Tab-separated table of C-alpha atoms (C1' of nucleotides) in Angstrom:
chain	number	residue	atom	x	y	z
A	102	MET	CA	162.915	197.387	250.558
A	103	ILE	CA	162.390	199.307	247.372
A	104	ASP	CA	164.504	202.348	247.934
A	105	ASP	CA	163.420	205.759	246.829
A	106	HIS	CA	164.598	207.857	243.953
A	107	LEU	CA	166.961	205.569	242.167
A	108	ARG	CA	168.259	206.509	238.770
A	109	LEU	CA	170.346	209.548	238.211
A	110	ASP	CA	170.398	211.722	235.156
A	111	PRO	CA	166.869	212.766	234.393
A	112	MET	CA	168.710	216.105	234.106
A	113	PRO	CA	170.030	215.879	230.570
A	114	GLU	CA	172.688	218.496	230.107
A	115	ALA	CA	173.139	221.167	232.686
A	116	SER	CA	176.860	221.038	232.711
A	117	ILE	CA	178.820	224.170	233.291
A	118	ASP	CA	180.836	225.861	230.577
A	119	ALA	CA	184.331	225.068	231.773
A	120	GLU	CA	185.995	226.542	228.727
A	121	ALA	CA	184.405	229.930	229.218
A	122	LEU	CA	185.405	229.852	232.854
A	123	GLY	CA	188.953	229.022	231.854
A	124	ARG	CA	189.168	231.859	229.382
A	125	HIS	CA	187.757	234.207	231.972
A	126	LEU	CA	190.241	233.146	234.621
A	127	GLN	CA	193.114	233.551	232.241
A	128	GLN	CA	191.927	236.976	231.176
A	129	LEU	CA	191.604	238.149	234.764
A	130	ARG	CA	195.081	236.918	235.525
A	131	GLU	CA	196.762	238.359	232.446
A	132	THR	CA	195.037	241.699	232.906
A	133	ARG	CA	196.939	241.955	236.154
A	134	GLY	CA	200.153	240.906	234.495
A	135	TRP	CA	200.542	237.970	236.836
A	136	SER	CA	202.093	234.640	235.991
A	137	LEU	CA	200.154	231.466	236.472
A	138	SER	CA	202.701	230.302	238.996
A	139	ARG	CA	202.402	233.420	241.052
A	140	LEU	CA	198.616	233.477	241.162
A	141	ALA	CA	198.439	229.823	242.086
A	142	ASN	CA	200.970	230.272	244.818
A	143	ASP	CA	199.410	233.414	246.231
A	144	ALA	CA	195.974	231.868	246.187
A	145	GLY	CA	197.293	228.767	247.899
A	146	ILE	CA	196.454	226.259	245.197
A	147	ALA	CA	198.655	224.047	243.070
A	148	LYS	CA	199.637	225.572	239.787
A	149	SER	CA	198.852	222.333	238.043
A	150	ASN	CA	195.327	222.816	239.246
A	151	LEU	CA	195.077	226.374	237.996
A	152	CYS	CA	196.619	225.347	234.715
A	153	ARG	CA	193.989	222.715	234.203
A	154	LEU	CA	191.218	225.169	235.055
A	155	GLU	CA	192.477	227.764	232.597
A	156	GLN	CA	192.668	225.121	229.921
A	157	GLY	CA	188.971	224.549	230.269
A	158	ASN	CA	189.029	221.158	231.905
A	159	GLY	CA	187.804	221.640	235.364
A	160	ASN	CA	185.025	221.685	237.815
A	161	PRO	CA	186.615	223.612	240.614
A	162	THR	CA	185.714	223.363	244.234
A	163	LEU	CA	183.987	226.210	246.031
A	164	ASP	CA	187.101	226.622	248.114
A	165	THR	CA	189.314	226.903	245.052
A	166	LEU	CA	187.076	229.502	243.474
A	167	TRP	CA	186.906	231.387	246.727
A	168	ARG	CA	190.678	231.594	247.006
A	169	LEU	CA	191.030	232.741	243.424
A	170	ALA	CA	188.374	235.416	243.794
A	171	ALA	CA	190.028	236.684	246.951
A	172	GLN	CA	193.437	236.825	245.334
A	173	LEU	CA	192.192	238.465	242.160
A	174	GLU	CA	190.261	240.927	244.311
A	175	VAL	CA	187.148	240.338	242.349
A	176	PRO	CA	183.624	239.715	243.674
A	177	PHE	CA	182.825	236.046	243.711
A	178	GLY	CA	179.928	236.523	241.342
A	179	THR	CA	182.217	238.194	238.836
A	180	LEU	CA	184.571	235.259	238.820
A	181	ILE	CA	181.924	232.799	237.740
A	182	LYS	CA	180.022	235.190	235.532
A	183	PRO	CA	180.687	233.162	232.366
A	184	VAL	CA	178.964	230.250	234.084
A	185	THR	CA	176.001	232.028	235.567
A	186	ALA	CA	175.258	234.766	233.064
A	187	VAL	CA	172.998	234.166	230.105
A	188	LEU	CA	174.676	235.160	226.887
A	189	ASP	CA	172.293	236.760	224.462
A	190	ASP	CA	172.713	236.319	220.737
A	191	GLN	CA	173.831	239.857	220.064
A	192	GLY	CA	176.323	241.145	222.572
A	193	VAL	CA	174.095	241.216	225.631
A	194	GLN	CA	174.696	239.348	228.871
A	195	ILE	CA	172.141	239.078	231.658
A	196	GLN	CA	172.463	237.654	235.136
A	197	LEU	CA	169.832	237.448	237.835
A	198	ILE	CA	171.331	238.867	241.015
A	199	ASP	CA	168.525	238.756	243.521
A	200	GLN	CA	164.775	238.487	243.867
A	201	GLY	CA	162.485	240.145	246.364
A	202	HIS	CA	159.394	238.239	247.344
A	203	ASP	CA	157.481	241.106	248.911
A	204	ARG	CA	154.785	243.135	247.313
A	205	PRO	CA	155.636	244.759	245.074
A	206	SER	CA	158.107	242.121	243.972
A	207	VAL	CA	161.465	243.183	242.600
A	208	ASP	CA	163.949	241.356	240.391
A	209	VAL	CA	167.519	242.572	240.202
A	210	TYR	CA	169.692	241.862	237.176
A	211	TRP	CA	173.222	242.610	236.207
A	212	MET	CA	173.465	243.441	232.513
A	213	HIS	CA	176.321	243.929	230.110
A	214	LEU	CA	176.159	245.320	226.607
A	215	ASP	CA	179.011	245.240	224.148
A	216	ALA	CA	179.833	248.380	222.226
A	217	GLN	CA	177.590	249.335	219.310
A	218	VAL	CA	174.580	247.422	220.597
A	219	GLU	CA	170.999	248.612	220.234
A	220	ARG	CA	168.453	246.447	221.911
A	221	TRP	CA	164.701	247.024	222.147
A	222	SER	CA	162.549	245.328	224.735
A	223	LEU	CA	158.955	244.968	223.700
A	224	GLY	CA	157.630	245.709	227.147
A	225	HIS	CA	156.501	243.945	230.274
A	226	PRO	CA	152.959	243.670	231.658
A	227	LYS	CA	151.107	246.823	232.631
A	228	GLY	CA	152.477	248.714	235.589
A	229	VAL	CA	155.989	247.323	235.494
A	230	ARG	CA	158.766	249.825	236.102
A	231	GLU	CA	162.500	249.556	235.641
A	232	THR	CA	165.370	251.378	237.256
A	233	ILE	CA	168.761	251.312	235.553
A	234	THR	CA	171.973	252.213	237.320
A	235	VAL	CA	175.062	252.299	235.157
A	236	ILE	CA	178.258	250.779	236.513
A	237	SER	CA	180.623	251.336	233.635
A	238	GLY	CA	180.565	252.739	230.152
A	239	SER	CA	177.845	254.879	228.686
A	240	LEU	CA	174.306	253.597	228.262
A	241	CYS	CA	171.312	255.072	226.506
A	242	THR	CA	168.095	253.738	227.971
A	243	GLY	CA	164.479	254.528	228.734
A	244	ALA	CA	160.962	254.288	227.374
A	245	GLU	CA	160.409	254.713	223.685
A	246	ALA	CA	159.803	258.435	223.605
A	247	LEU	CA	162.015	259.450	226.477
A	248	THR	CA	165.479	257.927	226.556
A	249	ARG	CA	168.453	259.237	228.478
A	250	THR	CA	172.177	258.665	228.161
A	251	LEU	CA	173.715	257.658	231.466
A	252	ALA	CA	177.267	257.786	232.777
A	253	PRO	CA	178.619	255.509	235.533
A	254	GLY	CA	176.693	256.175	238.719
A	255	ASP	CA	173.669	257.635	236.971
A	256	SER	CA	170.215	256.136	237.376
A	257	HIS	CA	167.083	256.277	235.309
A	258	SER	CA	163.607	255.091	236.224
A	259	PHE	CA	160.857	254.581	233.687
A	260	ALA	CA	157.671	252.718	232.902
A	261	ALA	CA	158.657	249.474	231.237
A	262	ASP	CA	155.249	248.285	230.056
A	263	GLY	CA	155.924	249.685	226.629
A	264	PRO	CA	158.869	249.369	224.257
A	265	HIS	CA	162.113	250.519	225.808
A	266	LEU	CA	165.706	250.758	224.737
A	267	TYR	CA	169.152	249.758	225.834
A	268	ALA	CA	171.910	251.019	223.577
A	269	THR	CA	175.623	251.635	223.627
A	270	GLU	CA	177.810	253.576	221.262
A	271	ASP	CA	181.558	253.164	220.993
A	272	GLN	CA	182.114	251.710	224.457
A	273	ALA	CA	180.648	248.700	226.207
A	274	SER	CA	178.574	249.201	229.321
A	275	SER	CA	177.374	247.290	232.347
A	276	ALA	CA	174.508	248.218	234.605
A	277	ILE	CA	172.194	247.060	237.355
A	278	VAL	CA	168.585	246.637	236.271
A	279	THR	CA	165.791	246.439	238.811
A	280	ILE	CA	162.386	245.403	237.559
A	281	VAL	CA	159.448	246.232	239.802
A	282	TYR	CA	156.244	244.292	239.298
A	283	PRO	CA	153.131	246.044	240.597
A	284	SER	CA	151.371	244.839	243.733
A	285	ARG	CA	148.139	244.271	241.895
A	286	THR	CA	147.430	243.914	238.238
A	287	VAL	CA	146.954	247.417	236.935
A	288	PRO	CA	143.959	247.698	234.618
A	289	THR	CA	144.619	248.952	231.146
B	26	MET	CA	216.735	223.287	238.455
B	27	ILE	CA	215.411	225.087	241.473
B	28	ASP	CA	211.739	225.203	240.707
B	29	ASP	CA	209.630	228.220	241.348
B	30	HIS	CA	207.101	228.960	244.019
B	31	LEU	CA	207.389	225.971	246.244
B	32	ARG	CA	205.669	225.882	249.577
B	33	LEU	CA	201.956	226.090	249.848
B	34	ASP	CA	199.969	227.722	252.592
B	35	PRO	CA	201.231	231.227	253.032
B	36	MET	CA	197.473	231.802	253.038
B	37	PRO	CA	196.645	231.062	256.653
B	38	GLU	CA	192.920	230.637	256.998
B	39	ALA	CA	190.706	231.472	254.135
B	40	SER	CA	188.566	228.411	254.374
B	41	ILE	CA	184.924	228.696	253.522
B	42	ASP	CA	182.198	228.448	256.132
B	43	ALA	CA	180.766	225.070	255.242
B	44	GLU	CA	178.428	225.009	258.201
B	45	ALA	CA	176.742	228.241	257.217
B	46	LEU	CA	176.392	226.972	253.686
B	47	GLY	CA	174.831	223.792	254.997
B	48	ARG	CA	172.317	225.638	257.119
B	49	HIS	CA	171.457	227.847	254.193
B	50	LEU	CA	170.948	224.927	251.832
B	51	GLN	CA	168.732	223.184	254.329
B	52	GLN	CA	166.699	226.312	254.916
B	53	LEU	CA	166.158	226.840	251.200
B	54	ARG	CA	165.060	223.252	250.810
B	55	GLU	CA	162.720	223.172	253.789
B	56	THR	CA	161.150	226.494	252.835
B	57	ARG	CA	159.964	224.749	249.711
B	58	GLY	CA	158.718	221.752	251.668
B	59	TRP	CA	160.968	219.406	249.735
B	60	SER	CA	162.606	216.301	251.065
B	61	LEU	CA	166.326	215.874	250.825
B	62	SER	CA	165.828	212.838	248.635
B	63	ARG	CA	163.659	214.716	246.215
B	64	LEU	CA	165.921	217.720	245.845
B	65	ALA	CA	168.976	215.554	245.352
B	66	ASN	CA	167.226	213.491	242.728
B	67	ASP	CA	165.773	216.446	240.854
B	68	ALA	CA	169.105	218.239	240.871
B	69	GLY	CA	170.843	215.117	239.634
B	70	ILE	CA	173.185	214.607	242.563
B	71	ALA	CA	173.465	211.788	245.064
B	72	LYS	CA	171.473	212.350	248.193
B	73	SER	CA	174.401	211.213	250.272
B	74	ASN	CA	176.252	214.133	248.791
B	75	LEU	CA	173.536	216.626	249.589
B	76	CYS	CA	173.225	215.191	253.066
B	77	ARG	CA	176.887	215.754	253.717
B	78	LEU	CA	176.679	219.300	252.411
B	79	GLU	CA	173.735	220.164	254.614
B	80	GLN	CA	175.551	218.760	257.582
B	81	GLY	CA	178.290	221.275	257.078
B	82	ASN	CA	181.014	218.981	255.863
B	83	GLY	CA	181.579	219.801	252.310
B	84	ASN	CA	183.386	221.708	249.709
B	85	PRO	CA	181.036	221.313	246.816
B	86	THR	CA	181.988	221.454	243.190
B	87	LEU	CA	180.888	224.324	240.987
B	88	ASP	CA	178.793	221.863	239.053
B	89	THR	CA	177.036	220.652	242.175
B	90	LEU	CA	176.265	224.173	243.308
B	91	TRP	CA	175.044	225.051	239.869
B	92	ARG	CA	172.606	222.149	239.783
B	93	LEU	CA	171.279	222.989	243.225
B	94	ALA	CA	170.805	226.644	242.373
B	95	ALA	CA	168.977	225.736	239.200
B	96	GLN	CA	166.680	223.315	240.975
B	97	LEU	CA	165.969	225.666	243.869
B	98	GLU	CA	165.317	228.407	241.319
B	99	VAL	CA	167.586	230.761	243.141
B	100	PRO	CA	170.296	233.005	241.677
B	101	PHE	CA	173.692	231.427	242.044
B	102	GLY	CA	174.915	234.277	244.167
B	103	THR	CA	172.058	233.772	246.580
B	104	LEU	CA	172.952	230.147	247.093
B	105	ILE	CA	176.448	230.903	248.282
B	106	LYS	CA	175.576	234.115	250.091
B	107	PRO	CA	176.616	232.730	253.493
B	108	VAL	CA	180.055	232.139	252.040
B	109	THR	CA	180.546	235.389	250.174
B	110	ALA	CA	178.657	237.915	252.283
B	111	VAL	CA	180.306	239.670	255.167
B	112	LEU	CA	178.262	239.347	258.301
B	113	ASP	CA	178.326	242.468	260.409
B	114	ASP	CA	178.165	242.299	264.178
B	115	GLN	CA	174.655	243.661	264.456
B	116	GLY	CA	172.298	242.187	261.905
B	117	VAL	CA	173.812	243.623	258.759
B	118	GLN	CA	175.106	241.620	255.807
B	119	ILE	CA	177.069	243.130	252.942
B	120	GLN	CA	178.203	241.576	249.690
B	121	LEU	CA	180.152	243.174	246.887
B	122	ILE	CA	178.310	242.478	243.654
B	123	ASP	CA	180.281	244.305	241.037
B	124	GLN	CA	182.815	247.025	240.485
B	125	GLY	CA	183.095	249.526	237.677
B	126	HIS	CA	186.582	250.646	236.768
B	127	ASP	CA	185.620	253.685	234.747
B	128	ARG	CA	185.619	257.252	235.899
B	129	PRO	CA	183.665	257.837	237.975
B	130	SER	CA	184.134	254.423	239.535
B	131	VAL	CA	181.147	252.619	240.960
B	132	ASP	CA	180.893	249.843	243.530
B	133	VAL	CA	177.719	247.811	243.778
B	134	TYR	CA	176.750	246.051	246.990
B	135	TRP	CA	173.912	243.860	248.074
B	136	MET	CA	172.879	244.623	251.627
B	137	HIS	CA	170.586	242.981	254.110
B	138	LEU	CA	169.382	244.404	257.414
B	139	ASP	CA	167.547	242.408	260.031
B	140	ALA	CA	164.465	243.929	261.600
B	141	GLN	CA	164.915	246.635	264.230
B	142	VAL	CA	168.360	247.646	263.011
B	143	GLU	CA	169.627	251.226	263.025
B	144	ARG	CA	173.018	251.672	261.450
B	145	TRP	CA	174.883	254.924	260.923
B	146	SER	CA	177.708	255.263	258.456
B	147	LEU	CA	180.166	257.982	259.293
B	148	GLY	CA	180.614	259.038	255.737
B	149	HIS	CA	182.890	258.467	252.771
B	150	PRO	CA	185.377	260.914	251.215
B	151	LYS	CA	184.106	264.152	249.766
B	152	GLY	CA	181.952	263.902	246.703
B	153	VAL	CA	180.849	260.320	247.160
B	154	ARG	CA	177.215	259.595	246.425
B	155	GLU	CA	175.089	256.558	247.140
B	156	THR	CA	171.984	255.230	245.470
B	157	ILE	CA	169.831	252.746	247.373
B	158	THR	CA	167.246	250.562	245.698
B	159	VAL	CA	165.118	248.470	248.033
B	160	ILE	CA	164.409	244.880	247.062
B	161	SER	CA	162.342	243.697	249.983
B	162	GLY	CA	161.066	245.046	253.265
B	163	SER	CA	161.000	248.657	254.293
B	164	LEU	CA	164.153	250.691	254.663
B	165	CYS	CA	164.756	254.154	256.047
B	166	THR	CA	167.887	255.677	254.555
B	167	GLY	CA	169.560	258.893	253.497
B	168	ALA	CA	171.844	261.660	254.636
B	169	GLU	CA	171.630	262.814	258.212
B	170	ALA	CA	169.093	265.563	257.803
B	171	LEU	CA	167.090	264.093	254.982
B	172	THR	CA	166.132	260.458	255.285
B	173	ARG	CA	163.384	258.701	253.397
B	174	THR	CA	161.517	255.483	254.000
B	175	LEU	CA	161.551	253.244	250.948
B	176	ALA	CA	159.317	250.378	249.844
B	177	PRO	CA	160.433	247.592	247.465
B	178	GLY	CA	161.309	249.107	244.121
B	179	ASP	CA	161.931	252.590	245.492
B	180	SER	CA	165.268	254.333	245.055
B	181	HIS	CA	166.969	257.114	246.908
B	182	SER	CA	170.111	259.006	245.941
B	183	PHE	CA	172.054	261.142	248.347
B	184	ALA	CA	175.455	262.592	249.170
B	185	ALA	CA	177.278	260.055	251.271
B	186	ASP	CA	180.245	262.120	252.376
B	187	GLY	CA	178.516	262.892	255.660
B	188	PRO	CA	176.813	260.665	258.213
B	189	HIS	CA	174.003	258.657	256.725
B	190	LEU	CA	171.508	256.126	257.991
B	191	TYR	CA	170.232	252.656	257.220
B	192	ALA	CA	167.389	251.580	259.469
B	193	THR	CA	164.617	249.032	259.567
B	194	GLU	CA	161.589	248.799	261.792
B	195	ASP	CA	159.574	245.659	262.323
B	196	GLN	CA	160.582	243.899	259.113
B	197	ALA	CA	163.959	242.984	257.657
B	198	SER	CA	165.027	244.538	254.403
B	199	SER	CA	167.432	243.942	251.562
B	200	ALA	CA	168.628	246.468	249.046
B	201	ILE	CA	171.133	247.254	246.326
B	202	VAL	CA	173.644	249.945	247.233
B	203	THR	CA	175.679	251.697	244.583
B	204	ILE	CA	178.528	253.887	245.743
B	205	VAL	CA	179.844	256.413	243.247
B	206	TYR	CA	183.320	257.804	243.796
B	207	PRO	CA	183.961	261.120	242.109
B	208	SER	CA	186.189	261.365	239.039
B	209	ARG	CA	188.546	263.759	240.740
B	210	THR	CA	189.056	264.532	244.366
B	211	VAL	CA	186.566	267.210	245.213
B	212	PRO	CA	188.100	269.978	247.302
B	213	THR	CA	186.586	270.640	250.684
C	46	DA	C1'	228.470	229.984	225.766
C	47	DT	C1'	226.613	228.751	230.351
C	48	DC	C1'	224.184	229.031	234.274
C	49	DG	C1'	220.079	229.950	236.862
C	50	DA	C1'	215.484	231.466	237.495
C	51	DA	C1'	210.904	231.670	236.174
C	52	DC	C1'	207.475	230.287	232.934
C	53	DG	C1'	203.552	226.960	231.501
C	54	DT	C1'	202.674	222.091	230.809
C	55	DT	C1'	202.385	217.284	231.991
C	56	DC	C1'	202.975	213.412	234.804
C	57	DT	C1'	202.048	210.599	239.106
C	58	DA	C1'	200.302	210.399	243.912
C	59	DT	C1'	197.037	211.575	247.146
C	60	DT	C1'	193.179	213.451	248.920
C	61	DT	C1'	188.303	213.887	248.656
C	62	DA	C1'	183.905	214.877	246.403
C	63	DT	C1'	180.663	212.136	244.565
C	64	DC	C1'	178.136	207.978	243.835
C	65	DG	C1'	175.270	203.883	244.831
C	66	DA	C1'	173.641	200.761	248.185
C	67	DA	C1'	172.754	199.683	252.413
C	68	DC	C1'	170.665	200.867	257.120
C	69	DG	C1'	167.237	202.313	260.848
C	70	DC	C1'	163.522	205.198	261.349
C	71	DT	C1'	158.576	206.932	260.905
C	72	DC	C1'	154.217	206.777	258.920
C	73	DT	C1'	150.240	205.022	256.510
C	74	DA	C1'	147.400	201.342	254.297
C	75	DG	C1'	145.315	197.233	254.721
D	34	DC	C1'	150.160	193.736	263.555
D	35	DT	C1'	152.381	193.783	259.242
D	36	DA	C1'	154.091	195.379	254.696
D	37	DG	C1'	155.621	198.860	252.087
D	38	DA	C1'	157.157	203.498	250.949
D	39	DG	C1'	159.555	207.459	252.010
D	40	DC	C1'	162.622	209.772	255.038
D	41	DG	C1'	167.602	211.129	256.533
D	42	DT	C1'	171.942	208.949	257.599
D	43	DT	C1'	176.047	206.105	257.057
D	44	DC	C1'	179.236	203.130	254.631
D	45	DG	C1'	182.394	201.274	250.949
D	46	DA	C1'	183.741	202.068	246.064
D	47	DT	C1'	184.834	205.012	242.456
D	48	DA	C1'	185.775	208.921	239.945
D	49	DA	C1'	187.791	213.240	240.017
D	50	DA	C1'	189.882	217.461	242.025
D	51	DT	C1'	193.946	218.759	243.970
D	52	DA	C1'	198.910	218.518	245.297
D	53	DG	C1'	203.710	217.949	244.259
D	54	DA	C1'	207.506	216.903	241.342
D	55	DA	C1'	209.314	216.606	236.981
D	56	DC	C1'	209.940	218.397	232.224
D	57	DG	C1'	211.122	221.522	228.096
D	58	DT	C1'	211.249	226.223	227.161
D	59	DT	C1'	212.558	231.119	227.279
D	60	DC	C1'	215.185	234.855	228.894
D	61	DG	C1'	218.657	237.657	231.284
D	62	DA	C1'	223.044	237.847	233.701
D	63	DT	C1'	227.720	236.758	233.884
DNA sequence: ATCGAACGTTCTATTTATCGAACGCTCTAG
DNA sequence: CTAGAGCGTTCGATAAATAGAACGTTCGAT
């Protein structure tokens, strides 16, 4: 008669950042020059609901988010980016997009750098390679001795087992980063 | 005193596919050999809640989804893929990941092909280029006359303004597709 | 001035997502 | 065979997300 897992809350604090989501929603809306009333109506949700969300109280339903993303014409992942992306200390955001479980295994990240950011990565294990594809802005990246400056649409592939750079100048930049781990451990 | 936007529901049917989400959740859980009770407990949600979600009734909260994604160690976007991805008629799934609004503008898609799929795209406007990066499986892709077969981690860039191919053989494949639209309309 | 329309906020009502506790089931230990 | 533990489901209670109606404000038209 002793039932199974009983107590809740061995997960201390994993709560979502509702305030960041609210700011993000508001920014997306105001960028389009839309009123709160209009967006709520077009999306098919109550404006009181949207108001509360933008104010940073809120834990919206999947359906609500879905309707907002559709109306704002923004990919779903973009809408909840402030919740899912890891915010680095110095102007860098990272979000894991997908993982391949084949050999070689591949991790895909979305990355955003603010303007005037210079970030060095100390290097992954031997044999790891990265491919960067720039989505917006201008990004200087590559292995220590051989960096390239990429425009939107450009790609660059390089060995990432040594120090490598991500840097922006006067404009921010976002990019897709694929990290390829070798099939077998490559001897040094 | 006439208040603003009044009636709801000029949005006919945009409801999420709860059944697909349920199947997906269950599949993720069972792949890991976890019991429903255990996952619910570890994620910090009631198992009655998870049960209902897996059964396909459900409109989970962002917080609930977040906890499940964290516990399943799966990117958030992956968890809700059945909701956000467009399912093609013949074994092809597409999901818009991100959009760049610079010039040139870039769209980023995640794509999945079942095994034994051969899909031809008739071609985008002049000057459009695509870059494919394979995440898992083996994918044959490229412009009509010049296709390549890619392994996980491989990339291929080609002009996409003519017919181009995506094809798998005996194993399914997923990939990241970036579509680059030219800054100015390129004359034919 | 005054009216009306739209804005964002706040209030109450209702729906419902979530919780916690049962239940019936299977399986194993003894 | 029985007792206990875990499983997935179902049920009532509760908390919370959402809906709808009011409010005070601003702004333009008349």
